[in-house]
Steps between C-alpha positions, in 0.01 A plus 500: 500500500629668822699754318836358605785452237755225511836630399823306401834646388614434149842433670618239743713573803867540447583272792415126513339307781626148574323192615668184622393145498206348691468807725486729199226288343283497816513875557529615142161657438467653851841664465414661169183642646691644785742663266214646303355670818821705514377687185179610669445879593217594736426821309445318153453124536263268680673176443749305304582141382783349325443403132339173455335494840147380500433341831789244509607372837762754610693275737477120470481348846392156420823367358420134490497501122796720434754224484829426316466126434256225449207518252350811381238645756297677245391436133534848384423873581147445376413199705271564791618857523301597813630195696862479378608868469493561881737204521754632246358348200522816279238699334373652178349811657763727376326494150253786580779757546721357227218519247413849604862607467529351150177670399632847619862485401497215223806366689602367850850650475607825658705762326804534733631159558701320234581186702306174418319465834318813554254499782311271735122410468322411828419152387638155604542248226514141585625314190500138430574271198452171692456335834862526596579818291383822665609843619379797694549837329412867549387671175699780337469681172808444274623730230448235246150415627342857466205370300412218732548366853492129524691235701784542262571847646472400862808532732585186694519590868495158681652232278383183348454140583601287187533135415823575320699820508854636445483811704620563863159665584299190438351369812608782717448871545651726238824633591442862404220746541288624210458866427266713290381856502180642644185632334215572746150630443380799700127606517430875476214644702191622314453877456856591440588776249814499301683764309745428209454272190662184621817529286846501637534869426164580661422234751174467680507663847225386741322751716 
């Protein structure tokens, strides 16, 4: 309504951004929004956000529920969202951007990256299958998940608390960082004029 245009690249970044363990989970959304700000330009944009951001808590400061052992602190991402999300309970707020992207491009994938794990989405996913089987994740679009984004395509950042497990990461922080590419959204100012046709041979040039 205000004449601005939200713009996202058909490509993801060449370089990956890595998050590690509990600290990575707590700072996940805020860090992605900070990265998105680097794409702003005072002449052409009046803001930015990272894809998937829709008011999530950028930095989790109440860490009482972000635990590695014991019983599951939350039932699911959907349970008491307004109360639990600020405590690290995960969110479903990413759906607006993801649905918009699917409507425009018919796909979540980008054209330039062949690796399975493509790019981060600014959404935490707290996932549980039982009272003592839960994990904290950061969402990412995977190559094989281009038509959908669900918990199956979320990248684990923190680790899991499990009743039985055969991996060294169970009950402790993961031993390696997790990396994915970047795909921010920039907001173009209203009233801009553009030359060109929007193709690679004749790209739009803002004036």
